[in-house]
Amino acid sequence: ARLVNMSQGVPCLPIFEAAHKAMTALLNTRRLPYSDVAGEPDVRESAALFVNVAYNQTGAKAFSKDNVIITAGAIQAIYNCLALSIEGPQDVVATPLPAYSIYQQQTNMLRGTFTTFGGSGLRVPTPESLRELFAAINGQPTSNQKLRVLVLCLPNNPTGAMLSVDEARELCATLDALWEEWYAHDSAGGFSVVLDEVYVGITAKPAPSASLLTFASARLRNGIFLVSSCSKGLGAMPGARAAWITAPNTATISELAKIQLVCTGNASTISQAGLKGSLDFLRANPGQMDEIWRYYQARTALVVRRLQEIAAKFGLGTIATESEATFYVWCDFASLPRVPGKSETDLEFVSFLKSLHSDATTGLIGLAAVPGSAFEVRPSDMHIRLSCAREELSDLETAMGVVERAVCIICAERRV
């Protein structure tokens, strides 16, 4: 008996040889000194240069090391950004559904107020959804709450959605208008926008140029924090816990460093060596990101095709559509019959998929997946996230066999 693990989002590609050499070279010195709290200067400079190339930041918009702080993973980066803006329950953090749960957990830890918006059917945030959000939070005459941080995870975990150039432009224009409407006389400095873009690198073009960073006005840009990482497409090194924040407003870097000083201190020097090696390699070989996208796209496409076949075979609605980015497939099993203990909630369905490792019909193979409720959507919506980062395509075929067997059992029990 065994499980095909499609739960944790761990890349299946090896780290870049350039990163391996850089880390090995540092180890060969037999010295691992402390890092500067903001990160080693040469690593910060490499990160800035990478963002300049990837996001087409030229001229006055170009970044330097003074715009960058290295962090111990993207989770630390997000925490730093939230801690900079949250002082109490009056400060609201908002993110669209489905939402990565760490945003809520960190907001709660900082004693802020967390909310979601848009509904799970929204592919990406829309101008209308933003206007409704700002009005709902800022427009309460008896409340002192104000939206202080908007977190946008694009490319999105778990859906794989990403912005188009037109959508990015439109959102920037909307946020500018909302700033005028709600923050023109705000003594606390308005709101910030945290762009959680750690899945850049597992994206088709025009990403990452289709980012709010590219089209933001000077005022909006001043409140942007771009979070990037070498854990996924930019290095496949999740265990290194090396990420960085790029902030157009250089004055915020020293404030972020104060927060970081009392948390992790920073990523290890060996992780920073790997980060610099990865980013220097990608900057010199930009086509590598296209290859990474094609590698994972072949895997998500296989899973989507098989899910579509399963849906057609059992007369279900659309279960999945092609991912625009990442190595995830966001599945909608809302049309699956409801069978107690198996498919009344996403948690039941995920448990049932896993339990099939004891079913001889599947060859004693089960499937591990993530329930959609882990991303703040209702358990009854019956979403699950599948990570397609598996080296062997046959593993994905096997996993889809488990899904088909589960659907077959549920549909048969429903008929009875």
XYZ file of C-alpha atoms in Angstrom:
416
model
C 0.000 0.000 0.000
C 1.217 3.509 -0.779
C 0.080 7.093 -1.221
C 0.679 9.325 -4.211
C 1.410 12.637 -2.507
C -0.159 15.530 -4.403
C -0.558 17.690 -1.315
C 2.586 19.668 -0.468
C 3.802 22.145 -3.071
C 7.384 20.925 -3.389
C 9.139 21.284 -6.772
C 10.355 18.039 -8.318
C 13.151 19.602 -10.370
C 16.699 19.706 -8.996
C 18.294 22.951 -7.899
C 20.345 24.799 -10.494
C 23.962 23.763 -10.859
C 24.976 27.401 -10.339
C 23.292 27.377 -6.921
C 24.919 24.063 -6.027
C 28.360 25.407 -6.923
C 27.836 28.639 -4.999
C 26.764 26.842 -1.821
C 29.536 24.268 -2.145
C 32.129 27.001 -2.622
C 30.977 28.690 0.583
C 31.080 25.405 2.492
C 34.579 24.760 1.203
C 35.766 27.887 3.013
C 34.693 26.143 6.234
C 33.260 29.418 7.452
C 29.576 30.302 7.835
C 29.471 33.821 9.275
C 26.383 35.701 10.404
C 24.499 37.531 7.691
C 23.668 41.209 7.713
C 20.092 41.546 8.966
C 18.967 42.926 5.604
C 20.981 40.294 3.739
C 24.417 40.153 2.191
C 24.909 43.235 -0.033
C 25.902 41.244 -3.124
C 22.870 38.979 -2.737
C 20.574 41.987 -2.412
C 22.121 43.482 -5.532
C 21.572 40.233 -7.465
C 17.937 40.162 -6.362
C 17.435 43.768 -7.480
C 19.013 43.109 -10.865
C 16.845 40.032 -11.371
C 13.658 41.989 -10.648
C 14.792 44.749 -13.001
C 15.162 42.262 -15.849
C 12.153 40.069 -15.110
C 9.759 42.966 -14.492
C 11.284 45.352 -17.048
C 12.180 47.962 -14.434
C 14.401 50.467 -16.204
C 15.518 54.065 -15.804
C 14.118 55.758 -12.710
C 12.152 52.594 -11.865
C 15.241 50.365 -11.677
C 15.994 48.846 -8.288
C 19.265 48.522 -6.377
C 20.240 46.658 -3.237
C 18.811 49.558 -1.243
C 15.332 48.431 -2.343
C 15.831 44.833 -1.197
C 15.804 42.867 2.028
C 16.569 39.125 2.039
C 14.315 37.036 4.290
C 14.158 33.539 5.749
C 11.541 32.376 3.278
C 8.421 34.018 1.897
C 6.509 33.402 5.143
C 8.960 35.664 6.961
C 8.693 38.181 4.120
C 4.897 38.333 4.400
C 5.122 38.640 8.187
C 7.559 41.541 7.879
C 5.202 43.393 5.524
C 2.133 42.850 7.698
C 3.957 43.812 10.898
C 4.947 47.104 9.280
C 1.288 48.126 8.902
C -0.672 46.445 11.697
C -0.973 48.054 15.116
C -4.310 46.661 16.299
C -7.838 45.484 15.403
C -8.539 48.763 13.605
C -6.042 47.717 10.904
C -7.544 45.371 8.325
C -5.715 42.929 6.057
C -7.666 41.689 3.032
C -7.012 39.087 0.364
C -9.215 37.503 -2.314
C -10.625 34.002 -2.053
C -9.320 31.348 -2.167
C -6.752 32.605 0.323
C -3.465 31.168 1.573
C -4.173 30.555 5.269
C -0.866 31.962 6.522
C -2.153 35.500 5.843
C -4.933 35.092 8.396
C -2.719 33.360 10.933
C -0.094 36.098 10.798
C -2.700 38.861 10.938
C -4.225 37.262 14.025
C -0.795 36.966 15.648
C -0.253 40.677 15.063
C -3.710 41.429 16.543
C -5.026 42.887 13.320
C -8.331 42.111 11.578
C -8.402 39.748 8.615
C -11.016 39.507 5.893
C -11.455 37.910 2.490
C -13.401 39.105 -0.518
C -14.577 38.172 -3.959
C -15.925 34.662 -3.446
C -14.286 31.428 -4.529
C -15.676 31.787 -8.059
C -13.553 34.866 -8.778
C -10.568 34.014 -11.007
C -8.640 37.176 -10.131
C -9.678 40.343 -8.269
C -11.839 42.717 -10.303
C -12.290 46.480 -9.996
C -15.841 45.913 -8.765
C -14.715 43.503 -6.043
C -12.091 46.006 -4.856
C -14.596 48.855 -4.722
C -16.987 46.713 -2.690
C -14.170 45.687 -0.336
C -12.930 49.210 0.388
C -16.468 50.525 0.885
C -17.389 47.668 3.241
C -14.339 48.267 5.471
C -13.760 52.001 5.256
C -17.359 53.143 4.897
C -18.701 52.157 8.324
C -19.608 55.385 10.165
C -19.438 53.750 13.608
C -16.143 51.941 13.072
C -12.551 53.142 13.123
C -11.374 50.239 10.973
C -9.396 50.954 7.836
C -8.014 48.655 5.182
C -4.247 48.855 5.628
C -2.887 45.885 3.664
C -4.135 44.284 0.461
C -2.394 40.948 -0.186
C -2.523 39.626 -3.749
C -1.130 36.160 -4.452
C -0.627 36.153 -8.219
C 0.226 33.744 -9.788
C -2.268 32.243 -7.396
C -1.884 29.424 -4.933
C -4.094 27.334 -5.141
C -5.862 28.158 -8.429
C -2.939 28.788 -10.784
C -4.625 31.979 -12.045
C -2.621 35.014 -13.099
C -3.305 38.517 -14.300
C -3.321 39.621 -17.900
C -1.644 42.925 -18.804
C -5.046 44.593 -19.205
C -6.241 43.278 -15.835
C -3.093 44.548 -14.122
C -3.526 48.003 -15.645
C -7.195 48.107 -14.635
C -6.517 47.091 -11.037
C -3.841 49.765 -10.706
C -6.224 52.437 -11.982
C -8.913 51.217 -9.570
C -6.558 51.258 -6.572
C -5.491 54.807 -7.441
C -9.135 55.908 -7.509
C -9.799 54.166 -4.186
C -6.818 55.924 -2.658
C -8.317 59.270 -3.645
C -11.729 58.278 -2.356
C -10.732 56.863 1.030
C -7.181 58.008 1.938
C -6.706 61.534 0.598
C -6.672 62.909 4.157
C -5.486 59.791 5.985
C -2.816 60.634 8.551
C -1.655 57.006 8.807
C -0.297 56.932 5.279
C -2.885 54.994 3.304
C -2.588 51.305 2.495
C 0.079 48.962 1.206
C -0.162 46.255 -1.426
C 1.772 43.050 -0.800
C 2.381 41.208 -4.061
C 3.005 37.570 -3.146
C 4.542 36.461 -6.444
C 6.608 33.472 -5.305
C 5.280 31.367 -8.204
C 6.824 33.616 -10.834
C 9.068 31.295 -12.794
C 6.301 28.728 -13.246
C 4.403 31.039 -15.528
C 3.681 31.603 -19.177
C 4.326 34.992 -20.721
C 3.451 37.847 -20.181
C 4.290 37.036 -16.548
C 5.938 38.479 -14.625
C 5.469 41.742 -16.535
C 1.685 41.395 -15.947
C 2.105 42.579 -12.377
C 0.799 45.593 -10.517
C 4.438 46.563 -9.980
C 4.764 47.225 -13.712
C 1.780 49.566 -14.060
C 1.433 51.221 -10.638
C 1.463 55.002 -10.394
C 4.201 56.625 -8.339
C 1.906 56.903 -5.319
C 0.629 53.305 -5.513
C 4.117 52.031 -6.245
C 5.383 53.681 -3.065
C 3.187 51.302 -1.048
C 4.027 48.093 -2.921
C 6.030 45.231 -1.434
C 6.990 42.529 -3.932
C 7.638 39.153 -2.283
C 9.751 36.685 -4.272
C 11.400 33.370 -3.445
C 13.786 30.710 -4.720
C 11.546 27.955 -3.321
C 9.510 27.293 -6.484
C 10.298 28.245 -10.085
C 13.280 30.473 -9.308
C 15.458 27.791 -7.797
C 13.478 24.784 -6.508
C 15.035 25.240 -3.052
C 12.161 25.300 -0.518
C 14.417 23.888 2.192
C 16.816 26.808 1.825
C 14.175 29.230 3.139
C 15.563 32.086 1.046
C 13.316 34.837 -0.259
C 13.341 38.593 -0.603
C 11.189 41.717 -0.553
C 11.585 44.416 -3.172
C 10.208 47.769 -2.015
C 10.211 50.848 -4.286
C 10.212 52.989 -1.127
C 13.766 52.526 0.171
C 12.856 54.022 3.559
C 10.836 50.907 4.381
C 13.821 48.571 4.122
C 15.372 49.703 7.394
C 11.979 49.373 9.106
C 11.558 45.849 7.728
C 15.046 45.035 8.995
C 14.061 46.080 12.531
C 11.185 43.585 12.435
C 13.402 40.877 11.003
C 16.086 41.455 13.625
C 13.812 40.164 16.389
C 12.413 37.257 14.345
C 14.772 35.154 12.226
C 17.718 37.488 11.820
C 17.739 36.377 8.156
C 18.259 33.383 5.919
C 21.509 31.499 6.493
C 24.553 32.621 4.570
C 24.613 29.304 2.708
C 20.982 29.811 1.618
C 21.815 33.303 0.428
C 24.700 31.907 -1.615
C 22.245 29.534 -3.297
C 19.790 32.358 -3.884
C 22.419 34.517 -5.556
C 23.606 31.594 -7.681
C 20.049 30.869 -8.842
C 19.188 34.476 -9.673
C 22.450 35.188 -11.479
C 21.909 32.026 -13.540
C 18.321 32.954 -14.449
C 19.284 36.509 -15.330
C 21.910 35.165 -17.720
C 19.563 32.438 -19.031
C 16.009 33.869 -19.069
C 14.801 31.065 -21.340
C 15.222 28.672 -18.425
C 11.987 29.958 -16.881
C 10.114 29.078 -20.077
C 11.506 25.547 -19.855
C 10.407 25.250 -16.238
C 6.902 26.390 -17.165
C 6.676 23.861 -20.019
C 7.871 21.086 -17.707
C 5.155 21.701 -15.132
C 2.512 22.601 -17.709
C 2.851 19.118 -19.197
C 2.000 17.720 -15.771
C -0.941 19.990 -14.964
C -2.319 19.424 -18.483
C -2.201 15.646 -17.993
C -4.124 15.892 -14.730
C -6.720 18.294 -16.167
C -7.255 16.047 -19.199
C -7.823 12.997 -17.000
C -10.183 14.913 -14.700
C -12.180 16.052 -17.716
C -12.414 12.443 -18.877
C -13.611 11.350 -15.425
C -16.223 14.110 -15.369
C -17.533 13.064 -18.796
C -17.605 9.372 -17.859
C -19.722 9.913 -14.739
C -21.826 12.797 -15.988
C -20.330 15.411 -13.673
C -19.852 19.094 -14.316
C -16.481 20.664 -15.071
C -13.976 19.506 -12.454
C -10.893 21.394 -13.616
C -9.612 23.752 -16.291
C -6.085 24.406 -17.507
C -3.830 26.169 -15.002
C -2.410 29.480 -16.169
C 0.612 29.174 -13.869
C 2.106 27.179 -10.945
C 2.125 23.378 -10.724
C -1.319 23.180 -9.096
C -4.720 22.097 -10.349
C -7.690 23.538 -8.471
C -10.494 20.986 -8.613
C -14.207 21.577 -8.212
C -16.110 18.454 -7.153
C -19.341 20.313 -6.335
C -21.256 18.155 -8.840
C -20.203 14.947 -7.095
C -23.102 13.192 -5.319
C -23.120 13.742 -1.556
C -22.466 10.501 0.313
C -22.063 10.677 4.111
C -18.503 9.972 5.191
C -17.159 10.266 1.657
C -18.240 13.404 -0.156
C -20.355 15.750 1.951
C -17.365 18.032 2.529
C -13.927 18.507 1.028
C -12.366 17.065 4.193
C -14.403 13.880 3.842
C -13.485 13.549 0.178
C -9.763 14.080 0.807
C -9.873 11.487 3.603
C -11.692 9.059 1.326
C -9.094 9.477 -1.437
C -6.376 8.758 1.098
C -8.195 5.718 2.504
C -8.179 3.968 -0.860
C -4.636 2.782 -0.146
C -6.397 -0.174 1.472
C -8.607 -0.815 -1.577
C -7.323 -3.683 -3.746
C -9.176 -2.273 -6.768
C -6.788 0.688 -6.885
C -3.793 -1.578 -6.381
C -3.620 -0.502 -2.733
C -2.851 3.065 -3.703
C -4.328 6.187 -2.146
C -4.015 9.877 -2.907
C -3.016 12.741 -0.609
C -4.515 16.130 -1.525
C -5.265 19.462 0.151
C -8.897 20.347 0.914
C -10.115 23.663 -0.427
C -11.176 24.728 3.061
C -7.468 25.129 3.854
C -7.772 28.222 1.633
C -10.698 29.791 3.500
C -13.444 28.453 1.186
C -16.443 26.516 2.513
C -15.915 22.774 3.017
C -19.251 22.140 1.294
C -17.931 23.790 -1.890
C -15.942 20.587 -2.481
C -12.715 22.065 -3.821
C -9.367 20.292 -3.552
C -5.877 21.328 -4.626
C -3.613 18.880 -6.410
C 0.123 19.517 -6.703
C 1.360 18.098 -10.000
C 5.049 18.465 -9.138
C 5.838 14.788 -9.692
C 8.883 13.704 -11.657
C 7.220 10.594 -13.097
C 4.153 11.191 -15.267
C 3.074 7.669 -14.395
C 2.564 8.806 -10.779
C 0.022 11.351 -11.995
C -1.737 8.729 -14.107
C -1.876 6.468 -11.060
C -3.274 9.291 -8.929
C -6.025 9.966 -11.469
C -6.881 6.290 -11.311
C -7.484 6.737 -7.590
C -9.740 9.736 -8.257
C -11.692 7.766 -10.843
C -12.136 4.849 -8.437
C -13.333 7.220 -5.689
C -15.829 8.904 -8.013
C -17.048 5.489 -9.204
C -17.686 4.312 -5.626
C -19.484 7.524 -4.647
C -21.684 7.565 -7.754
C -22.559 3.886 -7.263
C -23.498 4.419 -3.619
C -25.627 7.401 -4.572
C -27.580 5.303 -7.076
C -28.227 2.665 -4.431
